[in-house]
Each structure stands twice: as structure tokens, then as C-alpha cells.
mmCIF file of C-alpha atoms in Angstrom:
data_model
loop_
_atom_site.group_PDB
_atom_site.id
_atom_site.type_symbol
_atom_site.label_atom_id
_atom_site.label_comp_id
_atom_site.label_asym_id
_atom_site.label_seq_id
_atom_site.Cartn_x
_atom_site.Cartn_y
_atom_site.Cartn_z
ATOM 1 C CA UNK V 245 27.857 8.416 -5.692
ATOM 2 C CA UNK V 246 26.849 6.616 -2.868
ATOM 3 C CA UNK V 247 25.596 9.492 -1.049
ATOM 4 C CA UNK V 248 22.018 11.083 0.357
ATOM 5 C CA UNK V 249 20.640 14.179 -1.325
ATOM 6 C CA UNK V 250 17.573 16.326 -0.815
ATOM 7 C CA UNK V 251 14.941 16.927 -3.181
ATOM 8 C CA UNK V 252 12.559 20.418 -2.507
ATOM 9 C CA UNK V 253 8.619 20.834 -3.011
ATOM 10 C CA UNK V 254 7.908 24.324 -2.978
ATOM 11 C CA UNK V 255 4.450 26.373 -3.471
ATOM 12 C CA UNK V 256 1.525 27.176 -1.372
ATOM 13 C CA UNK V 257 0.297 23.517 -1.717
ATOM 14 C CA UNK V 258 3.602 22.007 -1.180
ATOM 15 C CA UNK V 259 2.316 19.362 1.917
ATOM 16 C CA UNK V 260 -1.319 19.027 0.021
ATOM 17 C CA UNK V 261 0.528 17.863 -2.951
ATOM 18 C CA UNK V 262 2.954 15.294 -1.119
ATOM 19 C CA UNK V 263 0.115 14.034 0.856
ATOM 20 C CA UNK V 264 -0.906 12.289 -1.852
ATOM 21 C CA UNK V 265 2.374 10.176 -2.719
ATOM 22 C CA UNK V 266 3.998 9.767 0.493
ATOM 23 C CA UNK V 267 3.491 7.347 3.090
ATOM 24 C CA UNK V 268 3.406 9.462 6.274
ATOM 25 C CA UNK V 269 0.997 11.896 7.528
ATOM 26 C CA UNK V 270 2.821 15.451 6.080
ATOM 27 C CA UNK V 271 0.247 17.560 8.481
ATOM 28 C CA UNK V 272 2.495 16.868 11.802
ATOM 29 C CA UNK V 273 5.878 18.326 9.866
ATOM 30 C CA UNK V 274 8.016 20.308 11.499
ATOM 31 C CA UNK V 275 10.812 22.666 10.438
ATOM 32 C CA UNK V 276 13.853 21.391 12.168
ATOM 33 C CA UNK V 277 13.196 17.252 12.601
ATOM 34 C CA UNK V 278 12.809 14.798 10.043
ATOM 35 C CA UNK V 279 9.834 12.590 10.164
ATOM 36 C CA UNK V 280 10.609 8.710 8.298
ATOM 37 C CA UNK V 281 8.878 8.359 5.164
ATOM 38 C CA UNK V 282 8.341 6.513 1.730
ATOM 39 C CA UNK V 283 7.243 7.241 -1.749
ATOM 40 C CA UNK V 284 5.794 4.300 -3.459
ATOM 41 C CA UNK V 285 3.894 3.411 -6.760
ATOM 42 C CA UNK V 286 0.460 2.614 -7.905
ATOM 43 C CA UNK V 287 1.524 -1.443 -6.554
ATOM 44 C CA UNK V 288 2.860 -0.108 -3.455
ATOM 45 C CA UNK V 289 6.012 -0.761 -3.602
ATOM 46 C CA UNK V 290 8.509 1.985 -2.215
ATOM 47 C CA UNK V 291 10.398 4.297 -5.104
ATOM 48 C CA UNK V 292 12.385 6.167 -2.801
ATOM 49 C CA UNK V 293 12.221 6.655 0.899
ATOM 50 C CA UNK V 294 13.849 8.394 4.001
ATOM 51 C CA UNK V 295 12.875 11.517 5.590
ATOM 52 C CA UNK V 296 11.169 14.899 5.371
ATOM 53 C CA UNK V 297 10.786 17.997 7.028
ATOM 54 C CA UNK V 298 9.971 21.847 6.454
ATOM 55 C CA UNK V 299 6.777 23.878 6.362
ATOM 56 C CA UNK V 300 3.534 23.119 4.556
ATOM 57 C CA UNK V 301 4.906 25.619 1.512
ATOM 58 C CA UNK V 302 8.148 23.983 1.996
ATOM 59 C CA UNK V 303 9.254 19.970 1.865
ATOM 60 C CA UNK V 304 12.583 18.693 2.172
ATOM 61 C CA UNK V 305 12.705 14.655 0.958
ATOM 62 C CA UNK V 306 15.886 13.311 2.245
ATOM 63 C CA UNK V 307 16.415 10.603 -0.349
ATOM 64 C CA UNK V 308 19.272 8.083 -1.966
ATOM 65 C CA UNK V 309 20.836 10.545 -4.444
ATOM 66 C CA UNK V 310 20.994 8.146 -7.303
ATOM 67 C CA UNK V 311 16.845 8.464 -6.950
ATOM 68 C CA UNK V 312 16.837 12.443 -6.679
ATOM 69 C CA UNK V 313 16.371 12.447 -10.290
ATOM 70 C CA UNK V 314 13.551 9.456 -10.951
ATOM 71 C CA UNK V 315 11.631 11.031 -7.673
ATOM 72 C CA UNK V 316 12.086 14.401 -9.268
ATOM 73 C CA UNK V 317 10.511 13.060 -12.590
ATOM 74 C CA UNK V 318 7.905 10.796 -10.892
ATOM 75 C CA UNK V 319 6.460 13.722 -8.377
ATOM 76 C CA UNK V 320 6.591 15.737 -11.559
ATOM 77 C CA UNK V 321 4.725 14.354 -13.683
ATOM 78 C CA UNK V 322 1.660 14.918 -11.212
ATOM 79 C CA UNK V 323 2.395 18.372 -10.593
ATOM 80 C CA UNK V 324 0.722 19.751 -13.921
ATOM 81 C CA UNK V 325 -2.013 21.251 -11.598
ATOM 82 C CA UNK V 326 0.246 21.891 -8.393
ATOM 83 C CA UNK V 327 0.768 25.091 -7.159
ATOM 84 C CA UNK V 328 4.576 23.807 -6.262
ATOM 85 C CA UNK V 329 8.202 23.124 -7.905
ATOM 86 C CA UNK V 330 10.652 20.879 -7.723
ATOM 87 C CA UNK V 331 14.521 21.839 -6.349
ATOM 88 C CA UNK V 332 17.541 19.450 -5.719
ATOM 89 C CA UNK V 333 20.223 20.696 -3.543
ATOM 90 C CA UNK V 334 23.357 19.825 -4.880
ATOM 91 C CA UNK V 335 24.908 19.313 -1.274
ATOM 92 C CA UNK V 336 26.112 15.992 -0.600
ATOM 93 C CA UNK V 337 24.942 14.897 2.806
ATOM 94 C CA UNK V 338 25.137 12.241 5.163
ATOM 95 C CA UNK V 339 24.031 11.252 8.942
ATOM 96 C CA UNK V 340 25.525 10.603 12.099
ATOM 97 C CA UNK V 341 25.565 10.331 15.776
ATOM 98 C CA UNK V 342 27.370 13.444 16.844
ATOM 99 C CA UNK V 343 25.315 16.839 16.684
ATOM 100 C CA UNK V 344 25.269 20.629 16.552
ATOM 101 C CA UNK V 345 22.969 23.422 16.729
ATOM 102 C CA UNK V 346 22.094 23.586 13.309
ATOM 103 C CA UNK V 347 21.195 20.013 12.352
ATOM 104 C CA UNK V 348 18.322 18.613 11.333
ATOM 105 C CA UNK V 349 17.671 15.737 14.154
ATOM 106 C CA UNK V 350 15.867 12.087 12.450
ATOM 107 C CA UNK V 351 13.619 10.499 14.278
ATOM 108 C CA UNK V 352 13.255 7.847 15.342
ATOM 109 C CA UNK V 353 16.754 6.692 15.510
ATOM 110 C CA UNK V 354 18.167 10.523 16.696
ATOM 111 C CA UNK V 355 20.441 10.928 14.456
ATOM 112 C CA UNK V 356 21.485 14.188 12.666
ATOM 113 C CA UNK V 357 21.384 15.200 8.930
ATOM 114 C CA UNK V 358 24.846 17.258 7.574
ATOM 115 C CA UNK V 359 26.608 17.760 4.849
ATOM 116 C CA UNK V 360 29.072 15.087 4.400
ATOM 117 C CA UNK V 361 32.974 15.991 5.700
ATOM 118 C CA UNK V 362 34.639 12.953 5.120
ATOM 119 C CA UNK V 363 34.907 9.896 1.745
ATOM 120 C CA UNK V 364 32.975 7.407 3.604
ATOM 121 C CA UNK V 365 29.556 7.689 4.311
ATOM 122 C CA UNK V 366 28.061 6.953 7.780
ATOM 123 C CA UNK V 367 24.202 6.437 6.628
ATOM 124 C CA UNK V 368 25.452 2.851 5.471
ATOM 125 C CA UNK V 369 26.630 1.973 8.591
ATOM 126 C CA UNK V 370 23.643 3.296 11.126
ATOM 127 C CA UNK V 371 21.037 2.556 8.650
ATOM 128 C CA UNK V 372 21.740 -1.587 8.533
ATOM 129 C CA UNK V 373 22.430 -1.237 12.463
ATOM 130 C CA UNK V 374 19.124 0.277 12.769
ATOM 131 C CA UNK V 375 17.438 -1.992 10.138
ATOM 132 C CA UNK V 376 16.151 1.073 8.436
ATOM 133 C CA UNK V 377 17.666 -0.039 4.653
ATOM 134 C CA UNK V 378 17.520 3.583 2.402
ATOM 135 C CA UNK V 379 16.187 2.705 -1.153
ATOM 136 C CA UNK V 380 18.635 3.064 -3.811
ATOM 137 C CA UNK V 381 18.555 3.236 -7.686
ATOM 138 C CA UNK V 382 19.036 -0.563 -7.577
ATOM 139 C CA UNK V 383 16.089 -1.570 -5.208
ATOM 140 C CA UNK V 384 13.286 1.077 -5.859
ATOM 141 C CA UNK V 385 10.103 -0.125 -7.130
ATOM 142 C CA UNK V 386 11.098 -3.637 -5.461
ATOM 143 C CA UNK V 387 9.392 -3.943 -2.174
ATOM 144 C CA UNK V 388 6.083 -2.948 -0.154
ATOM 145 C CA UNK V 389 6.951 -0.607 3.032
ATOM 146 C CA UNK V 390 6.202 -3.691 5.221
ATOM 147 C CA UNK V 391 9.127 -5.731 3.506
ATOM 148 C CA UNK V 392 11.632 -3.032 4.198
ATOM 149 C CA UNK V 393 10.546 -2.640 8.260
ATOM 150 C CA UNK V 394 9.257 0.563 7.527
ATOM 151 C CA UNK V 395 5.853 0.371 8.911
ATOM 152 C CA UNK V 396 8.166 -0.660 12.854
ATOM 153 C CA UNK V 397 9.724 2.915 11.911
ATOM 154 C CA UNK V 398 6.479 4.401 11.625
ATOM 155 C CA UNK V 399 7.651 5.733 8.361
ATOM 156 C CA UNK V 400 3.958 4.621 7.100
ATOM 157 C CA UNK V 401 0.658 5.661 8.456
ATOM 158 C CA UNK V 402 -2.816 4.197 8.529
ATOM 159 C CA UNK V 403 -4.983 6.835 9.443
ATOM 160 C CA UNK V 404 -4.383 9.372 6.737
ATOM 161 C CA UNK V 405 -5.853 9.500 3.563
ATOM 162 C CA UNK V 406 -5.145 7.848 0.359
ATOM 163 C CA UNK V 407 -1.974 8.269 -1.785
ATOM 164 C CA UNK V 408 -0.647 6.358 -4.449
ATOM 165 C CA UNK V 409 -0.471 2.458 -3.630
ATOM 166 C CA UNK V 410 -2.208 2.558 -0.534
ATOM 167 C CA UNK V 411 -4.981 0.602 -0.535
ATOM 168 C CA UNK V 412 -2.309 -2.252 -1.577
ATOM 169 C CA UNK V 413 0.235 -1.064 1.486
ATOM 170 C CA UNK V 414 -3.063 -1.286 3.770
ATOM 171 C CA UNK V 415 -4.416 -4.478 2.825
ATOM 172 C CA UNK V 416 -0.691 -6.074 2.948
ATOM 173 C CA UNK V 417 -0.435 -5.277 6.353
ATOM 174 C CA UNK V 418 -4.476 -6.099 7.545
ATOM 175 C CA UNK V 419 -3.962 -9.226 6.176
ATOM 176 C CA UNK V 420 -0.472 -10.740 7.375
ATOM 177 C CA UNK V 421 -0.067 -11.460 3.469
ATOM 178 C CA UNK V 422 3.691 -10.613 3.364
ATOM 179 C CA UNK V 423 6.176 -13.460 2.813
ATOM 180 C CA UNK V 424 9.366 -11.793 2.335
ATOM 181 C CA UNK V 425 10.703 -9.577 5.406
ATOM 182 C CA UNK V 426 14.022 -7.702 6.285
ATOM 183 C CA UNK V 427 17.013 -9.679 8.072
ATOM 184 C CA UNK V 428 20.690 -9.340 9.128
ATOM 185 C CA UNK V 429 23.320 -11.489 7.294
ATOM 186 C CA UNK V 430 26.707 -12.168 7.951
ATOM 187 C CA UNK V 431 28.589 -12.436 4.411
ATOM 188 C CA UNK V 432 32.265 -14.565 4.225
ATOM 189 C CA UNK V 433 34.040 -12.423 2.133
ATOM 190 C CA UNK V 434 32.087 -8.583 2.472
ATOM 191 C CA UNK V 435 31.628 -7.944 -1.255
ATOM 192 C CA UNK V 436 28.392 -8.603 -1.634
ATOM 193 C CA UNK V 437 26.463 -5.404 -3.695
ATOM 194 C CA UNK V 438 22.934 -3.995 -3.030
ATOM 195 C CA UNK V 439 20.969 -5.604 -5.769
ATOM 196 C CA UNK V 440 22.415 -8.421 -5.466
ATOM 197 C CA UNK V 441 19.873 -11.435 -5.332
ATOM 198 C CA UNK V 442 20.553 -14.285 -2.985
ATOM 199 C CA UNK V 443 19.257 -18.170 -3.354
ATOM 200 C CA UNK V 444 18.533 -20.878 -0.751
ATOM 201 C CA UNK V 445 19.462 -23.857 -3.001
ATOM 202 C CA UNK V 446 18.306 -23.278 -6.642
ATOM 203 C CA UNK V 447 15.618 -20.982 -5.436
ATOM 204 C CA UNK V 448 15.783 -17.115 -6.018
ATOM 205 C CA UNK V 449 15.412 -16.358 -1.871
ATOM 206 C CA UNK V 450 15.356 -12.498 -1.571
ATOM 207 C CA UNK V 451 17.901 -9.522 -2.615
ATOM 208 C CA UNK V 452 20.252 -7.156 -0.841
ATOM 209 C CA UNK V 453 19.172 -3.745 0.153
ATOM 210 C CA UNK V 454 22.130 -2.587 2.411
ATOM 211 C CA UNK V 455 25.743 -3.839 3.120
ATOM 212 C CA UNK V 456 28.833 -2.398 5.215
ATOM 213 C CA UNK V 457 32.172 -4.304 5.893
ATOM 214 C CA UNK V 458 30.819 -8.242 6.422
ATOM 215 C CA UNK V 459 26.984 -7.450 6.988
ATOM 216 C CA UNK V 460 24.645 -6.786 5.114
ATOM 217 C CA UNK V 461 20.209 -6.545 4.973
ATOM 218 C CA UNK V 462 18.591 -8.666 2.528
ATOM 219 C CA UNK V 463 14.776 -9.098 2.201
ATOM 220 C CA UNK V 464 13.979 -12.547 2.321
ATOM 221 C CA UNK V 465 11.715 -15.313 2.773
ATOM 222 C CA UNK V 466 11.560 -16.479 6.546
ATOM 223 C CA UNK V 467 13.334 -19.145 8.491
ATOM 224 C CA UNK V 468 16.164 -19.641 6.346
ATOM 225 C CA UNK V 469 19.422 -20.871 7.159
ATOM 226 C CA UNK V 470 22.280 -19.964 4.849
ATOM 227 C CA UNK V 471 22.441 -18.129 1.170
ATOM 228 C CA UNK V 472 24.662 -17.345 -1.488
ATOM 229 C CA UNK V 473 24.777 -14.633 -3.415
ATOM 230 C CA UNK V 474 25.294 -14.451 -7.417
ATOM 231 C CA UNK V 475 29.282 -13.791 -6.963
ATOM 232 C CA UNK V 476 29.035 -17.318 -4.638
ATOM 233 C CA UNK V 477 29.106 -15.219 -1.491
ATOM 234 C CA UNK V 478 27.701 -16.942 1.593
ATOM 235 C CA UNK V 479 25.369 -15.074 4.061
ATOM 236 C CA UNK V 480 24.607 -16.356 7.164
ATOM 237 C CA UNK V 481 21.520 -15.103 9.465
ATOM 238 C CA UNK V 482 22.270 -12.985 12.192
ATOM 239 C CA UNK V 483 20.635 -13.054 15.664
ATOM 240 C CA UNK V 484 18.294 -9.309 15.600
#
């Protein structure tokens, strides 16, 4: 299901724990806003990412749901001497614009975390306006934070201290060495799937990370003019 779900940490060393596998700084959480953040690998490259928020015994991950169960099993596998558990909520939930007392609010774009009320999903839509593309089953373990515009969201921080993959994540970004970055395509017929790799030419160019109606976010080399997809789609680059 094309939805967002939330994955629990619990224990007395819930945040300790996290700190090392997350990208953000866990000691500034708070209990009602979600913070931007990403889980990535030993290479650095993201697994799952999104928000969190809670206490320091506490952490809500507000993740793709068709990750809940790969995060659950990755986190796990480290938590052999964690004083913490694992809990998914089985709530479907979704964001939006519109608010109410008992929302959690996510920064930086303001939007609000709820249980989702309707068939369609609004994270697809505010996420690609935003350029804020969520990780799904068919994109984690592709890119490094900086590919995704994650770092602009401040979902990543450089001052903490280590956790799995950052010493890659912090030398890609000292050193300016990353070639592919996030854009805004138009496509000509709108059926274009995440996952879907695109081609300049003969050359593999990049892949799709989020789509809604006739746009979609594709991580791709720079200063490219038009792409097809694998389906013969044709994206064209949109003015950010």
C-alpha cells in the first residue's frame, strides 16, 4: 500500500540506540514535532527516511510502510545489547496541510501527520512539491542523503557523532563529489513508476523516486535536457 507507517523504539536507551543509525541529531527531539531524518547503511546510502519524534525512551520513525518491515529487521539486528524494542503501529497515516490540536506538526515544511481519511494519499503530492522524495521499498539502499536533497532539509547533521555510513555521507558532502542530484520532470503521459530508471540517449541517466499526476522527481545527472523512461515515457526538466 502506498501509504506512511510508524515504526516504535522503546527502552531506556531508545535515542542512545538510534543515535547511532540515523542521520539527525536525536538529542533535540521533542514529543509533539517531527524532526526530518534518514537511516542509511554502512555505504551511506539512505534505507528508509522521513521523520521522528517522542522522548529519549520513546522514538516514533515516520517511514514508507513498504520499509516498516526491512527497517524493523535492519535496527534489529543491532539491538542484541539494546535496552529497547521494536513496535509498528498498524495505523495507516498520511500528511497534509490542514491541522488540529492533536497532530504531530513536520518540520520543516509544517505540515501535519494523521491517520489517513480518504483512498488517495496526500504525502505524494506535498512531498515532490517540496522536493523532499520519501524512500520506498523500490529506492532504499539507492542513494546518499545528498542525492535525495536531504542534507537542504536538514534531515542530516554534521556535528553529531558517528552512525552507520557517516564518514561516507560526510566526506560526500566536504568534497562536492556527488554527480547525481534531485530534479523536477514533467512526464507526457503520467505513468511513469518510482523505480523506474530513465536514459539520456543509450545512457542509464538516473531513476524515479516520486511521481503524482504528470510530475515526477528523478535523481539524475546534471544539465540534462530530456529522458525517457523504460515504458518510452518522456520527462522533461522543470524550472525549480
Amino acid at each position: 500500500m502506498d501509504s506512511l507507517g510508524i515504526l516504535t523504539i522503546e527502552g531506556v536507551d531508545a535515542v542512545a540506540f538510534l543515535q547511532g543509525y540515523v542521520t539527525s541529531d536525536l538529542d533535540e527531539i521533542e514529543t509533539r514535532i517531527g524532526a526530518p531524518m534518514a537511516l542509511t547503511d554502512i555505504k551511506g546510502r539512505v534505507l528508509a527516511n522521513g521523520w521522528y519524534y517522542g522522548s529519549k525512551e520513546n522514538v516514533s520513525l515516520v517511514i514508507h510502510s513498504s520499509l516498516l518491515d526491512s527497517t524493523a529487521q535492519h535496527l534489529g539486528r543491532y539491538m542484541v545489547f539494546s535496552k529497547s524494542s521494536l513496535k509498528q503501529d498498524s495505523e495507516i497515516m498520511d500528511v497534509s496541510e490542514a491541522s488540529s490540536s492533536e497532530n504531530i506538526v513536520l518540520n520543516p515544511m509544517g505540515w501535519y501527520l494523521h491517520p489517513r481519511d480518504s483512498p488517495e494519499s496526500n504525502w505524494p503530492r506535498l512531498t515532490l512539491e517540496a522536493k523532499f522524495p520519501i524512500v520506498t521499498r523500490q529506492t532504499s539502499g539507492s542513494f546518499l542523503p545528498q542525492m535525495l536533497s536531504l542534507t537542504e532539509h536538514g534531515a542530516v547533521s554534521f556535528t553529531k557523532g558517528c552512525y552507520l555510513g557517516q564518514e561516507i555521507v560526510a566526506r560526500a558532502e566536504h568534497r562536492g563529489v556527488v554527480k547525481r542530484r534531485l530534479s523536477v520532470y514533467s512526464v507526457n503521459d503520467g505513468t511513469i513508476a518510482v523505480g523506474a530508471k530513465v536514459f539520456a540517449g543509450n545512457r542509464n541517466a538516473g531513476v524515479v523516486v516520486t511521481t503524482y499526476l504528470d510530475r515526477a522527481l528523478a535523481v539524475t545527472s546534471s544539465n540534462l535536457e530530456s529522458l525517457q523512461s523504460e515504458d518510452g515515457s518522456e520527462l522533461t526538466p522543470l524550472a525549480d
